[in-house]
Tab-separated table of C-alpha atoms and ligand atoms in Angstrom:
chain	number	residue	atom	x	y	z
A	1	MET	CA	0.000	0.000	0.000
A	2	GLU	CA	1.528	3.348	-1.011
A	3	ARG	CA	0.897	6.533	0.925
A	4	THR	CA	2.228	10.039	0.702
A	5	PRO	CA	4.812	10.669	3.429
A	6	PRO	CA	3.520	12.752	6.343
A	7	PRO	CA	4.502	16.421	6.577
A	8	LEU	CA	7.951	16.590	8.195
A	9	ASP	CA	10.273	19.204	9.685
A	10	GLY	CA	13.100	17.449	7.862
A	11	GLU	CA	12.822	15.293	4.738
A	12	LEU	CA	12.393	11.775	3.502
A	13	ARG	CA	14.638	10.973	0.577
A	14	PHE	CA	13.917	8.217	-1.918
A	15	ASP	CA	16.681	8.966	-4.431
A	16	GLU	CA	19.102	6.216	-5.420
A	17	LEU	CA	22.235	8.040	-4.305
A	18	THR	CA	20.999	8.750	-0.764
A	19	CYS	CA	19.648	5.211	-0.395
A	20	ALA	CA	22.956	3.761	-1.631
A	21	GLU	CA	24.909	5.887	0.854
A	22	HIS	CA	22.852	4.415	3.702
A	23	SER	CA	23.091	0.795	2.566
A	24	ASP	CA	26.544	0.001	4.008
A	25	ASP	CA	28.413	0.213	7.309
A	26	PHE	CA	31.945	0.020	8.720
A	27	GLY	CA	31.854	-3.772	8.442
A	28	HIS	CA	31.453	-3.584	4.622
A	29	ILE	CA	30.233	-7.190	4.774
A	30	LEU	CA	26.481	-6.798	4.258
A	31	ARG	CA	24.692	-4.325	2.031
A	32	HIS	CA	20.965	-3.612	2.247
A	33	VAL	CA	19.397	-0.771	0.283
A	34	PRO	CA	16.517	0.999	2.060
A	35	GLU	CA	13.402	2.276	0.352
A	36	ALA	CA	13.888	5.737	1.856
A	37	VAL	CA	16.135	7.699	4.188
A	38	LEU	CA	14.701	10.022	6.813
A	39	LEU	CA	16.739	13.116	7.611
A	40	PRO	CA	14.806	14.087	10.733
A	41	GLY	CA	14.402	17.794	11.386
A	42	SER	CA	13.048	17.052	14.862
A	43	ALA	CA	12.405	14.210	17.276
A	44	ASP	CA	8.743	14.397	16.215
A	45	ASP	CA	9.828	13.484	12.682
A	46	VAL	CA	11.129	10.172	13.997
A	47	ALA	CA	7.724	9.468	15.540
A	48	ARG	CA	5.889	10.501	12.352
A	49	ALA	CA	8.122	8.375	10.150
A	50	ILE	CA	7.817	5.335	12.424
A	51	ARG	CA	4.006	5.557	12.335
A	52	TRP	CA	4.122	5.957	8.564
A	53	ALA	CA	6.483	2.995	8.177
A	54	ALA	CA	4.325	0.795	10.446
A	55	GLN	CA	1.180	1.615	8.476
A	56	ARG	CA	2.909	0.530	5.277
A	57	GLY	CA	4.341	-2.631	6.813
A	58	ARG	CA	7.913	-1.343	6.490
A	59	LYS	CA	10.766	-1.940	8.926
A	60	PHE	CA	12.529	1.031	10.484
A	61	ALA	CA	16.039	1.493	11.865
A	62	ALA	CA	17.958	4.435	13.227
A	63	GLN	CA	21.441	4.949	11.853
A	64	GLY	CA	23.994	6.684	14.054
A	65	ALA	CA	27.484	6.761	12.614
A	66	ARG	CA	26.988	3.476	10.672
A	67	HIS	CA	29.949	1.963	12.462
A	68	ALA	CA	28.307	-1.378	13.140
A	69	THR	CA	30.196	-4.249	11.520
A	70	PHE	CA	27.376	-6.565	10.427
A	71	GLY	CA	24.580	-4.528	8.913
A	72	ARG	CA	22.814	-3.889	12.216
A	73	SER	CA	21.428	-0.499	11.156
A	74	LEU	CA	20.542	-1.509	7.588
A	75	VAL	CA	17.038	-2.310	6.353
A	76	ALA	CA	16.438	-3.829	2.929
A	77	GLY	CA	13.454	-2.010	1.428
A	78	GLY	CA	12.609	-0.296	4.713
A	79	ILE	CA	13.088	3.143	6.213
A	80	VAL	CA	16.329	4.259	7.872
A	81	ALA	CA	16.732	7.471	9.857
A	82	ASP	CA	20.056	9.280	9.610
A	83	MET	CA	20.220	10.432	13.227
A	84	SER	CA	23.241	12.662	12.624
A	85	THR	CA	20.748	15.498	12.035
A	86	LEU	CA	19.665	15.117	15.679
A	87	GLY	CA	23.124	15.695	17.156
A	88	SER	CA	22.662	18.770	19.308
A	89	ILE	CA	24.711	19.180	22.487
A	90	GLY	CA	22.934	21.003	25.310
A	91	VAL	CA	24.317	23.196	28.056
A	92	VAL	CA	27.096	21.396	29.937
A	93	GLU	CA	26.001	21.260	33.570
A	94	ASP	CA	28.074	20.233	36.541
A	95	ASP	CA	26.977	16.582	36.469
A	96	ARG	CA	25.154	16.113	33.151
A	97	VAL	CA	24.534	17.143	29.566
A	98	VAL	CA	21.518	16.517	27.338
A	99	VAL	CA	22.453	15.506	23.805
A	100	GLY	CA	20.684	14.517	20.613
A	101	ALA	CA	20.968	10.749	20.126
A	102	GLY	CA	22.874	11.153	16.858
A	103	ALA	CA	25.663	13.223	18.422
A	104	ARG	CA	29.077	11.635	18.177
A	105	TRP	CA	31.079	11.060	21.329
A	106	SER	CA	33.862	13.218	19.847
A	107	ASP	CA	31.484	16.206	19.721
A	108	VAL	CA	30.155	15.482	23.197
A	109	LEU	CA	33.685	15.310	24.591
A	110	ARG	CA	34.839	18.475	22.837
A	111	ALA	CA	31.928	20.383	24.416
A	112	THR	CA	32.310	18.913	27.907
A	113	VAL	CA	36.103	19.141	28.119
A	114	ALA	CA	35.790	22.863	27.392
A	115	GLN	CA	33.903	23.031	30.718
A	116	GLY	CA	36.299	20.693	32.573
A	117	LYS	CA	33.914	17.730	32.344
A	118	THR	CA	33.836	14.329	30.662
A	119	PRO	CA	31.536	11.338	30.358
A	120	PRO	CA	33.044	8.756	32.750
A	121	VAL	CA	33.428	6.122	30.008
A	122	LEU	CA	34.502	6.666	26.421
A	123	THR	CA	34.856	4.091	23.692
A	124	GLU	CA	38.228	3.499	22.069
A	125	TYR	CA	37.016	5.367	18.987
A	126	LEU	CA	35.030	8.563	19.460
A	127	ASP	CA	33.279	8.864	16.099
A	128	LEU	CA	30.533	6.500	17.201
A	129	SER	CA	27.072	7.885	17.867
A	130	VAL	CA	25.823	8.237	21.445
A	131	ALA	CA	22.724	6.087	20.859
A	132	GLY	CA	24.666	3.556	18.777
A	133	THR	CA	26.810	2.675	21.785
A	134	LEU	CA	24.051	3.023	24.423
A	135	ILE	CA	22.068	0.282	22.701
A	136	VAL	CA	25.011	-2.127	22.892
A	137	GLY	CA	26.546	-0.980	26.196
A	138	GLY	CA	29.682	0.957	25.251
A	139	VAL	CA	32.893	-0.486	26.694
A	140	GLY	CA	35.897	1.763	27.326
A	141	GLY	CA	39.201	1.921	29.186
A	142	THR	CA	37.481	3.074	32.391
A	143	THR	CA	34.709	0.445	32.328
A	144	SER	CA	36.331	-1.457	35.184
A	145	ALA	CA	35.687	1.530	37.439
A	146	TYR	CA	32.523	3.067	35.967
A	147	GLY	CA	30.758	0.313	34.030
A	148	VAL	CA	29.714	0.714	30.412
A	149	GLN	CA	28.288	3.852	28.819
A	150	SER	CA	24.728	2.574	29.202
A	151	ASP	CA	25.369	2.413	32.975
A	152	ASN	CA	26.108	6.135	32.856
A	153	VAL	CA	23.077	7.453	30.996
A	154	LEU	CA	20.710	9.254	33.359
A	155	ALA	CA	17.632	9.544	31.162
A	156	MET	CA	16.471	9.130	27.584
A	157	ASP	CA	13.604	10.143	25.326
A	158	VAL	CA	12.604	7.175	23.212
A	159	VAL	CA	10.180	6.781	20.302
A	160	THR	CA	8.464	3.396	20.424
A	161	GLY	CA	7.488	1.220	17.487
A	162	GLU	CA	4.021	2.780	17.627
A	163	GLY	CA	5.479	6.258	17.237
A	164	THR	CA	4.889	7.318	20.846
A	165	THR	CA	7.582	9.366	22.576
A	166	LEU	CA	8.324	8.348	26.166
A	167	SER	CA	10.847	9.616	28.695
A	168	CYS	CA	12.609	6.977	30.738
A	169	SER	CA	15.155	6.880	33.542
A	170	ALA	CA	15.893	4.954	36.742
A	171	THR	CA	12.703	6.463	38.196
A	172	GLU	CA	10.389	6.906	35.197
A	173	ASN	CA	9.312	4.123	32.820
A	174	VAL	CA	12.031	2.056	34.463
A	175	GLU	CA	11.386	-1.103	32.484
A	176	LEU	CA	11.710	0.758	29.182
A	177	PHE	CA	14.949	2.354	30.453
A	178	ASP	CA	16.345	-1.097	31.267
A	179	MET	CA	15.301	-2.600	27.936
A	180	VAL	CA	16.753	0.256	25.871
A	181	ARG	CA	20.172	0.176	27.553
A	182	ALA	CA	22.186	-2.553	25.793
A	183	GLY	CA	18.868	-3.745	24.303
A	184	LEU	CA	20.009	-3.629	20.656
A	185	GLY	CA	17.444	-1.010	19.646
A	186	GLN	CA	14.548	-3.464	19.828
A	187	VAL	CA	12.001	-1.424	21.780
A	188	GLY	CA	12.542	2.156	20.690
A	189	VAL	CA	14.584	4.764	18.877
A	190	ILE	CA	16.502	7.011	21.277
A	191	VAL	CA	16.081	10.674	20.355
A	192	THR	CA	17.774	12.384	23.312
A	193	ALA	CA	20.050	11.167	26.083
A	194	THR	CA	21.037	12.799	29.368
A	195	LEU	CA	24.622	11.760	29.995
A	196	LYS	CA	26.353	11.708	33.354
A	197	LEU	CA	29.498	13.857	33.611
A	198	VAL	CA	32.480	13.771	35.961
A	199	ALA	CA	35.541	16.025	36.279
A	200	ALA	CA	37.860	15.709	33.261
A	201	PRO	CA	41.567	15.385	33.984
A	202	GLU	CA	43.858	17.917	32.327
A	203	SER	CA	46.432	15.357	31.270
A	204	VAL	CA	47.257	11.678	31.150
A	205	ARG	CA	50.504	9.828	31.726
A	206	ARG	CA	50.470	6.856	29.363
A	207	PHE	CA	52.789	3.838	29.292
A	208	GLN	CA	52.996	1.234	26.589
A	209	LEU	CA	54.480	-1.872	28.205
A	210	VAL	CA	55.861	-4.946	26.461
A	211	TYR	CA	55.599	-8.530	27.797
A	212	PRO	CA	57.365	-11.773	26.916
A	213	ASP	CA	54.215	-13.906	26.967
A	214	LEU	CA	50.506	-14.152	27.741
A	215	ALA	CA	50.893	-15.415	31.314
A	216	THR	CA	53.046	-12.422	32.308
A	217	LEU	CA	50.691	-9.981	30.588
A	218	LEU	CA	47.708	-11.456	32.444
A	219	ARG	CA	49.612	-11.451	35.726
A	220	ASP	CA	49.975	-7.667	35.493
A	221	GLU	CA	46.394	-7.166	34.282
A	222	ARG	CA	45.184	-8.976	37.413
A	223	LEU	CA	47.512	-6.977	39.644
A	224	LEU	CA	46.426	-3.655	38.153
A	225	SER	CA	42.723	-4.446	38.112
A	226	GLY	CA	42.993	-5.002	41.862
A	227	ASP	CA	44.948	-1.965	43.011
A	228	GLU	CA	43.443	0.837	40.899
A	229	ARG	CA	46.726	2.678	40.422
A	230	PHE	CA	45.871	3.348	36.766
A	231	ASP	CA	42.652	4.802	35.335
A	232	ALA	CA	42.678	2.574	32.246
A	233	VAL	CA	44.306	-0.815	31.575
A	234	GLN	CA	44.076	-2.367	28.100
A	235	GLY	CA	45.995	-5.424	26.936
A	236	ALA	CA	46.694	-6.303	23.308
A	237	ILE	CA	48.219	-9.142	21.321
A	238	ALA	CA	49.288	-8.636	17.726
A	239	ALA	CA	51.539	-10.064	15.044
A	240	ALA	CA	55.028	-8.670	15.746
A	241	PRO	CA	56.550	-6.785	12.800
A	242	GLY	CA	59.548	-9.149	12.551
A	243	GLY	CA	57.426	-12.327	13.008
A	244	GLY	CA	56.117	-13.924	16.190
A	245	ILE	CA	53.611	-12.410	18.613
A	246	ALA	CA	53.787	-9.135	20.576
A	247	TYR	CA	52.120	-8.838	24.016
A	248	ARG	CA	51.445	-5.271	25.124
A	249	LEU	CA	49.716	-3.382	27.883
A	250	ASP	CA	48.520	0.196	27.521
A	251	VAL	CA	48.083	1.822	30.937
A	252	VAL	CA	47.045	5.355	31.725
A	253	LYS	CA	47.045	7.590	34.784
A	254	TYR	CA	44.951	10.756	34.759
A	255	PHE	CA	46.355	13.826	36.489
A	256	ASP	CA	46.043	17.582	36.995
A	257	GLY	CA	49.092	19.732	37.724
A	258	ASP	CA	52.290	17.819	38.518
A	259	PRO	CA	52.793	14.490	36.734
A	260	PRO	CA	52.599	11.313	38.819
A	261	ASP	CA	55.713	9.444	39.928
A	262	ASP	CA	56.520	6.847	37.240
A	263	THR	CA	58.461	4.674	39.689
A	264	VAL	CA	55.470	4.334	41.976
A	265	LEU	CA	53.119	3.648	39.070
A	266	LEU	CA	55.303	0.947	37.558
A	267	ALA	CA	56.371	-0.762	40.797
A	268	ASP	CA	56.139	-4.581	40.809
A	269	LEU	CA	55.211	-4.840	37.116
A	270	SER	CA	56.709	-7.688	35.099
A	271	ASP	CA	57.069	-6.030	31.696
A	272	ASP	CA	60.406	-5.481	29.967
A	273	PRO	CA	61.651	-2.188	31.529
A	274	ASN	CA	63.902	-1.512	28.530
A	275	GLN	CA	60.924	-1.290	26.196
A	276	ARG	CA	58.728	1.055	28.229
A	277	GLN	CA	57.334	3.962	26.242
A	278	PRO	CA	55.992	6.695	28.531
A	279	THR	CA	54.219	9.756	27.098
A	280	THR	CA	52.231	12.667	28.486
A	281	LEU	CA	49.177	13.814	26.556
A	282	GLY	CA	46.287	16.211	26.944
A	283	TYR	CA	43.117	14.343	27.964
A	284	PHE	CA	41.228	15.006	24.712
A	285	ASP	CA	44.179	13.908	22.569
A	286	TYR	CA	44.460	10.697	24.584
A	287	ALA	CA	40.718	10.014	24.323
A	288	ASN	CA	40.891	10.684	20.586
A	289	ARG	CA	43.896	8.376	20.083
A	290	PHE	CA	42.155	6.155	17.514
A	291	ALA	CA	42.005	9.118	15.113
A	292	ALA	CA	45.662	8.624	14.101
A	293	LEU	CA	44.995	4.994	13.168
A	294	GLU	CA	41.876	6.050	11.254
A	295	THR	CA	43.948	8.538	9.258
A	296	ALA	CA	46.527	5.843	8.443
A	297	LEU	CA	43.865	3.303	7.459
A	298	ARG	CA	42.021	5.817	5.311
A	299	ALA	CA	45.305	6.716	3.589
A	300	ASN	CA	46.179	3.088	2.755
A	301	GLY	CA	42.569	2.171	1.870
A	302	GLN	CA	42.070	-0.383	4.650
A	303	TRP	CA	39.389	1.715	6.350
A	304	PHE	CA	37.164	0.821	3.399
A	305	PHE	CA	37.938	-2.928	3.523
A	306	PRO	CA	35.618	-5.318	5.391
A	307	HIS	CA	35.980	-5.513	9.199
A	308	PRO	CA	34.746	-8.873	10.487
A	309	TRP	CA	35.232	-8.125	14.189
A	310	LEU	CA	34.398	-10.478	17.045
A	311	MET	CA	33.863	-9.070	20.532
A	312	THR	CA	33.307	-11.175	23.636
A	313	PHE	CA	33.657	-11.257	27.420
A	314	VAL	CA	35.611	-14.021	29.145
A	315	GLY	CA	35.931	-14.758	32.864
A	316	ASP	CA	39.298	-14.629	34.610
A	317	SER	CA	39.229	-18.341	35.431
A	318	ARG	CA	39.278	-19.234	31.706
A	319	ILE	CA	40.990	-16.303	30.028
A	320	GLU	CA	44.449	-17.820	29.701
A	321	SER	CA	43.247	-21.091	28.175
A	322	VAL	CA	40.754	-19.290	25.915
A	323	VAL	CA	43.320	-16.841	24.523
A	324	THR	CA	45.900	-19.615	24.105
A	325	ALA	CA	43.391	-21.720	22.154
A	326	GLU	CA	42.422	-18.795	19.946
A	327	LEU	CA	46.048	-17.939	19.195
A	328	GLN	CA	46.667	-21.565	18.233
A	329	SER	CA	43.628	-21.511	15.931
A	330	MET	CA	44.724	-18.513	13.896
A	331	ASN	CA	47.495	-16.956	11.904
A	332	PRO	CA	47.574	-13.447	13.438
A	333	ALA	CA	49.274	-11.930	10.377
A	334	THR	CA	46.327	-12.803	8.119
A	335	ASP	CA	43.461	-13.351	10.584
A	336	LEU	CA	44.015	-10.019	12.352
A	337	GLY	CA	45.949	-8.156	9.653
A	338	PRO	CA	48.925	-5.806	9.956
A	339	PHE	CA	46.938	-3.202	11.949
A	340	GLY	CA	44.668	-5.653	13.755
A	341	GLN	CA	44.977	-7.113	17.224
A	342	LEU	CA	43.360	-9.183	19.940
A	343	THR	CA	42.507	-6.956	22.882
A	344	ILE	CA	42.160	-8.237	26.453
A	345	SER	CA	41.010	-5.570	28.905
A	346	PRO	CA	40.098	-6.328	32.525
A	347	ILE	CA	36.627	-5.412	33.804
A	348	ARG	CA	35.317	-5.807	37.313
A	349	ARG	CA	31.884	-7.333	36.912
A	350	SER	CA	30.452	-5.364	39.831
A	351	ALA	CA	30.873	-2.139	37.816
A	352	ILE	CA	28.237	-3.234	35.242
A	353	SER	CA	24.566	-2.585	35.945
A	354	SER	CA	22.772	-2.566	32.545
A	355	PRO	CA	20.557	-5.663	32.881
A	356	LEU	CA	20.810	-6.734	29.241
A	357	LEU	CA	24.591	-6.727	28.974
A	358	ARG	CA	25.658	-10.356	29.311
A	359	ILE	CA	28.885	-10.825	31.280
A	360	PRO	CA	30.383	-14.066	32.661
A	361	SER	CA	29.920	-14.716	36.365
A	362	ASP	CA	33.571	-14.265	37.442
A	363	ASP	CA	34.239	-11.150	39.543
A	364	LEU	CA	37.016	-10.262	37.136
A	365	CYS	CA	36.230	-10.541	33.420
A	366	TYR	CA	37.932	-9.401	30.260
A	367	ALA	CA	36.629	-7.748	27.147
A	368	PHE	CA	38.287	-10.125	24.665
A	369	ASN	CA	38.046	-8.728	21.156
A	370	PHE	CA	39.217	-9.798	17.718
A	371	VAL	CA	39.856	-6.451	16.034
A	372	ARG	CA	40.397	-7.808	12.552
A	373	MET	CA	41.809	-5.412	9.952
A	374	PRO	CA	42.321	-7.709	6.961
A	375	ALA	CA	44.519	-6.205	4.276
A	376	THR	CA	42.111	-7.390	1.590
A	377	SER	CA	38.550	-6.971	0.451
A	378	ASP	CA	38.452	-10.452	-1.081
A	379	ALA	CA	34.922	-11.780	-0.501
A	380	GLU	CA	35.994	-15.386	0.144
A	381	GLU	CA	38.537	-14.306	2.735
A	382	VAL	CA	35.927	-12.170	4.482
A	383	GLN	CA	33.465	-15.069	4.570
A	384	ARG	CA	36.239	-17.257	6.002
A	385	LEU	CA	36.745	-14.745	8.827
A	386	VAL	CA	32.999	-14.411	9.485
A	387	ALA	CA	32.874	-18.226	9.766
A	388	ALA	CA	35.960	-18.116	12.020
A	389	ASN	CA	34.083	-15.681	14.288
A	390	ARG	CA	31.248	-18.158	14.699
A	391	THR	CA	33.635	-21.026	15.473
A	392	ALA	CA	35.659	-18.940	17.935
A	393	TYR	CA	32.459	-17.756	19.637
A	394	GLY	CA	31.431	-21.417	20.028
A	395	ARG	CA	34.697	-22.186	21.826
A	396	ILE	CA	34.491	-19.031	23.965
A	397	LYS	CA	30.883	-19.753	24.909
A	398	ALA	CA	31.799	-23.330	25.859
A	399	ALA	CA	34.341	-21.761	28.253
A	400	GLY	CA	31.636	-19.630	29.894
A	401	GLY	CA	32.272	-16.551	27.758
A	402	THR	CA	29.563	-14.252	26.421
A	403	LEU	CA	29.062	-12.283	23.236
A	404	TYR	CA	29.300	-8.520	22.880
A	405	PRO	CA	26.649	-8.261	20.162
A	406	VAL	CA	28.523	-5.774	17.960
A	407	SER	CA	30.245	-8.850	16.479
A	408	ALA	CA	30.208	-9.792	12.793
A	409	PHE	CA	28.474	-13.115	12.304
A	410	PRO	CA	24.778	-14.056	12.141
A	411	LEU	CA	22.936	-15.463	15.163
A	412	SER	CA	19.664	-17.334	14.853
A	413	GLN	CA	16.710	-16.271	16.999
A	414	HIS	CA	17.298	-19.395	19.087
A	415	GLU	CA	20.927	-18.324	19.644
A	416	TRP	CA	19.838	-14.820	20.672
A	417	ARG	CA	17.443	-16.326	23.196
A	418	ASP	CA	20.293	-18.419	24.515
A	419	HIS	CA	22.563	-15.352	24.616
A	420	PHE	CA	20.165	-13.281	26.729
A	421	GLY	CA	19.273	-16.228	28.963
A	422	PRO	CA	16.677	-15.387	31.607
A	423	ALA	CA	16.597	-11.744	30.429
A	424	PHE	CA	15.219	-12.761	27.026
A	425	ASP	CA	11.656	-13.160	28.240
A	426	GLN	CA	11.711	-9.629	29.650
A	427	LEU	CA	13.066	-8.228	26.382
A	428	ASP	CA	10.489	-10.236	24.411
A	429	ALA	CA	7.655	-8.890	26.586
A	430	ALA	CA	8.969	-5.332	26.183
A	431	LYS	CA	9.230	-5.850	22.403
A	432	ARG	CA	5.574	-6.920	22.291
A	433	GLN	CA	4.571	-3.916	24.390
A	434	TYR	CA	6.652	-1.164	22.796
A	435	ASP	CA	7.108	-2.468	19.245
A	436	PRO	CA	3.993	-4.620	18.707
A	437	TYR	CA	4.374	-4.721	14.916
A	438	ALA	CA	8.061	-5.711	15.240
A	439	ILE	CA	9.239	-3.021	12.853
A	440	LEU	CA	12.235	-1.656	14.802
A	441	ASN	CA	15.832	-2.492	14.097
A	442	PRO	CA	15.557	-5.784	12.158
A	443	GLY	CA	19.352	-5.815	11.579
A	444	TYR	CA	19.962	-7.889	14.697
A	445	ASP	CA	17.376	-10.467	13.570
A	446	LEU	CA	16.368	-11.040	17.161
A	447	PHE	CA	12.627	-11.531	16.857
A	448	GLU	CA	10.302	-13.037	14.333
A	449	GLN	CA	9.358	-10.238	12.036
A	450	LEU	CA	5.805	-11.115	11.035
A	451	ARG	CA	3.311	-9.528	13.355
A	452	PRO	CA	-0.024	-7.852	12.570
A	453	GLN	CA	0.101	-4.418	11.020
A	454	PRO	CA	-1.630	-1.423	12.570
A	455	ALA	CA	-4.929	-0.250	11.157
A	456	VAL	CA	-4.355	2.545	8.657
A	457	GLY	CA	-5.617	5.763	10.178
B	501	FAD	C1	36.547	1.812	14.917
B	501	FAD	C2	35.560	1.289	15.921
B	501	FAD	C3	35.894	1.254	17.257
B	501	FAD	C4	34.976	0.770	18.200
B	501	FAD	N1	35.316	0.796	19.520
B	501	FAD	C5	34.439	0.388	20.436
B	501	FAD	C6	34.751	0.456	21.820
B	501	FAD	O1	35.809	0.891	22.222
B	501	FAD	N2	33.793	0.044	22.709
B	501	FAD	C7	32.575	-0.418	22.300
B	501	FAD	O2	31.752	-0.745	23.142
B	501	FAD	N3	32.267	-0.501	21.002
B	501	FAD	C8	33.170	-0.122	20.065
B	501	FAD	N4	32.835	-0.203	18.737
B	501	FAD	C9	31.547	-0.811	18.357
B	501	FAD	C10	30.433	0.240	18.370
B	501	FAD	O3	30.200	0.674	19.687
B	501	FAD	C11	29.112	-0.347	17.864
B	501	FAD	O4	29.268	-0.905	16.594
B	501	FAD	C12	28.025	0.723	17.842
B	501	FAD	O5	26.761	0.096	17.779
B	501	FAD	C13	28.205	1.674	16.686
B	501	FAD	O6	27.245	2.699	16.764
B	501	FAD	P1	27.061	3.696	15.515
B	501	FAD	O7	26.033	4.670	15.816
B	501	FAD	O8	28.406	4.224	15.162
B	501	FAD	O9	26.677	2.692	14.373
B	501	FAD	P2	25.303	2.354	13.566
B	501	FAD	O10	25.746	1.265	12.663
B	501	FAD	O11	24.730	3.561	12.961
B	501	FAD	O12	24.298	1.801	14.657
B	501	FAD	C14	24.582	0.674	15.408
B	501	FAD	C15	23.278	0.124	15.982
B	501	FAD	O13	22.683	1.118	16.803
B	501	FAD	C16	21.346	1.359	16.388
B	501	FAD	N5	21.054	2.769	16.622
B	501	FAD	C17	21.714	3.831	16.150
B	501	FAD	N6	21.127	4.968	16.584
B	501	FAD	C18	20.068	4.594	17.343
B	501	FAD	C19	19.064	5.305	18.052
B	501	FAD	N7	19.041	6.633	18.036
B	501	FAD	N8	18.139	4.604	18.739
B	501	FAD	C20	18.144	3.251	18.734
B	501	FAD	N9	19.060	2.527	18.053
B	501	FAD	C21	20.020	3.186	17.376
B	501	FAD	C22	21.347	1.015	14.918
B	501	FAD	O14	20.051	0.750	14.433
B	501	FAD	C23	22.252	-0.214	14.916
B	501	FAD	O15	21.535	-1.356	15.304
B	501	FAD	C24	33.723	0.271	17.776
B	501	FAD	C25	33.390	0.296	16.419
B	501	FAD	C26	34.305	0.797	15.499
B	501	FAD	C27	33.941	0.798	14.062
């Protein structure tokens, strides 16, 4: 059934070029061309377009920065909303800021740092949209202390699958709040978010430490996750330039005024002292550190190659055997690529409160990620790595690990149910309540998609 689009503050574009631009993401693995692209001029436009899509039996997904790796914001023949037009940053208050859901974390940080404030947790890369990370969780270097980004959102305005706008927080529409945070966009489109702020440090002292092997790297990760001497601790394993494997730890201490004492910070660590690389950086430059890699990857073309990433959480009791098995099952030079790496960053489980984020039961867990940067766009090679993600996830799951759903491989609805465990029924009930026609965010393929359409009104 065709209908004229409703009057909008922004516009709905049907042209081939705009639809093609919104048919791809950072993964460059899947491509789905939408029927139309909404450039919302207001939050009300999102509600109008969702109602219009539902009446025509079309699916609807918000697109933030399109940095998902497996087509999660794409909708074949449906409507996508380019949320970058709703990226306003409100007045920076002492403990919070209200932002449009399409704002990028880089813009949020620029505005808050100017007032001496920062969100407590920032992702490794800042050009992700605020809502895009809130719906998955948002893991960063300070997660062990502060949780994920969705643990640090104070309130949100959300448009449901029926086109109704609701405010939610820890005290208002609490169930909706809990099902939106790390809920994979299944129950609503976020239009504004109130983000918690804390004092921003002026500077950071950063050390890149080198280890002889995995056991020694993990020994220091455990030590540092227990004594809180650093603000961020992130381990990495990569193919070493001259062959073999490099084990590294990136640790950071925030400070104002005088720099901290390096000797105290590095006491009792087991890295190679001759290879320590200390630097001092401004806080924003540190937080924006991925930008240099982005520039390099754009220059050599690899930014535009497929990125079949796998992201998981593994408990401390199994991390060493899991990482060892994964290293034995791969050739890091080709399976991760020259700029790729495995990352292993400690997280104290007690810091996480978003109910839908699935984390193993150990008190100490690790975000264990396969950041694959293959130096090829060969389709067969990409499919091999997508299949390798599934196999590796099977092994990690058998060891009690859990999936961070931003990963690049398909999960069946049965597997999603298994992933969410007891929380699935709550998400399913919320989906039926807030998105009764099951039109929102089909890219995760979490729910059966055939439900009755609304009466045309
Ligand atoms: C270079 C790079 C580095 C990364 N580093 C980290 C990291 O350090 N920590 C981490 O946790 N993750 C990281 N990620 C993963 C990233 O957080 C997720 O892929 C995230 O979902 C991307 O959000 P987006 O808005 O950029 O992408 P999009 O592809 O636009 O959206 C991702 C998902 O969010 C949904 N969505 C977008 N906007 C809304 C909205 N307003 N309301 C409801 N749903 C919405 C989309 O429909 C889609 O399902 C990284 C990704 C890349 C490419």
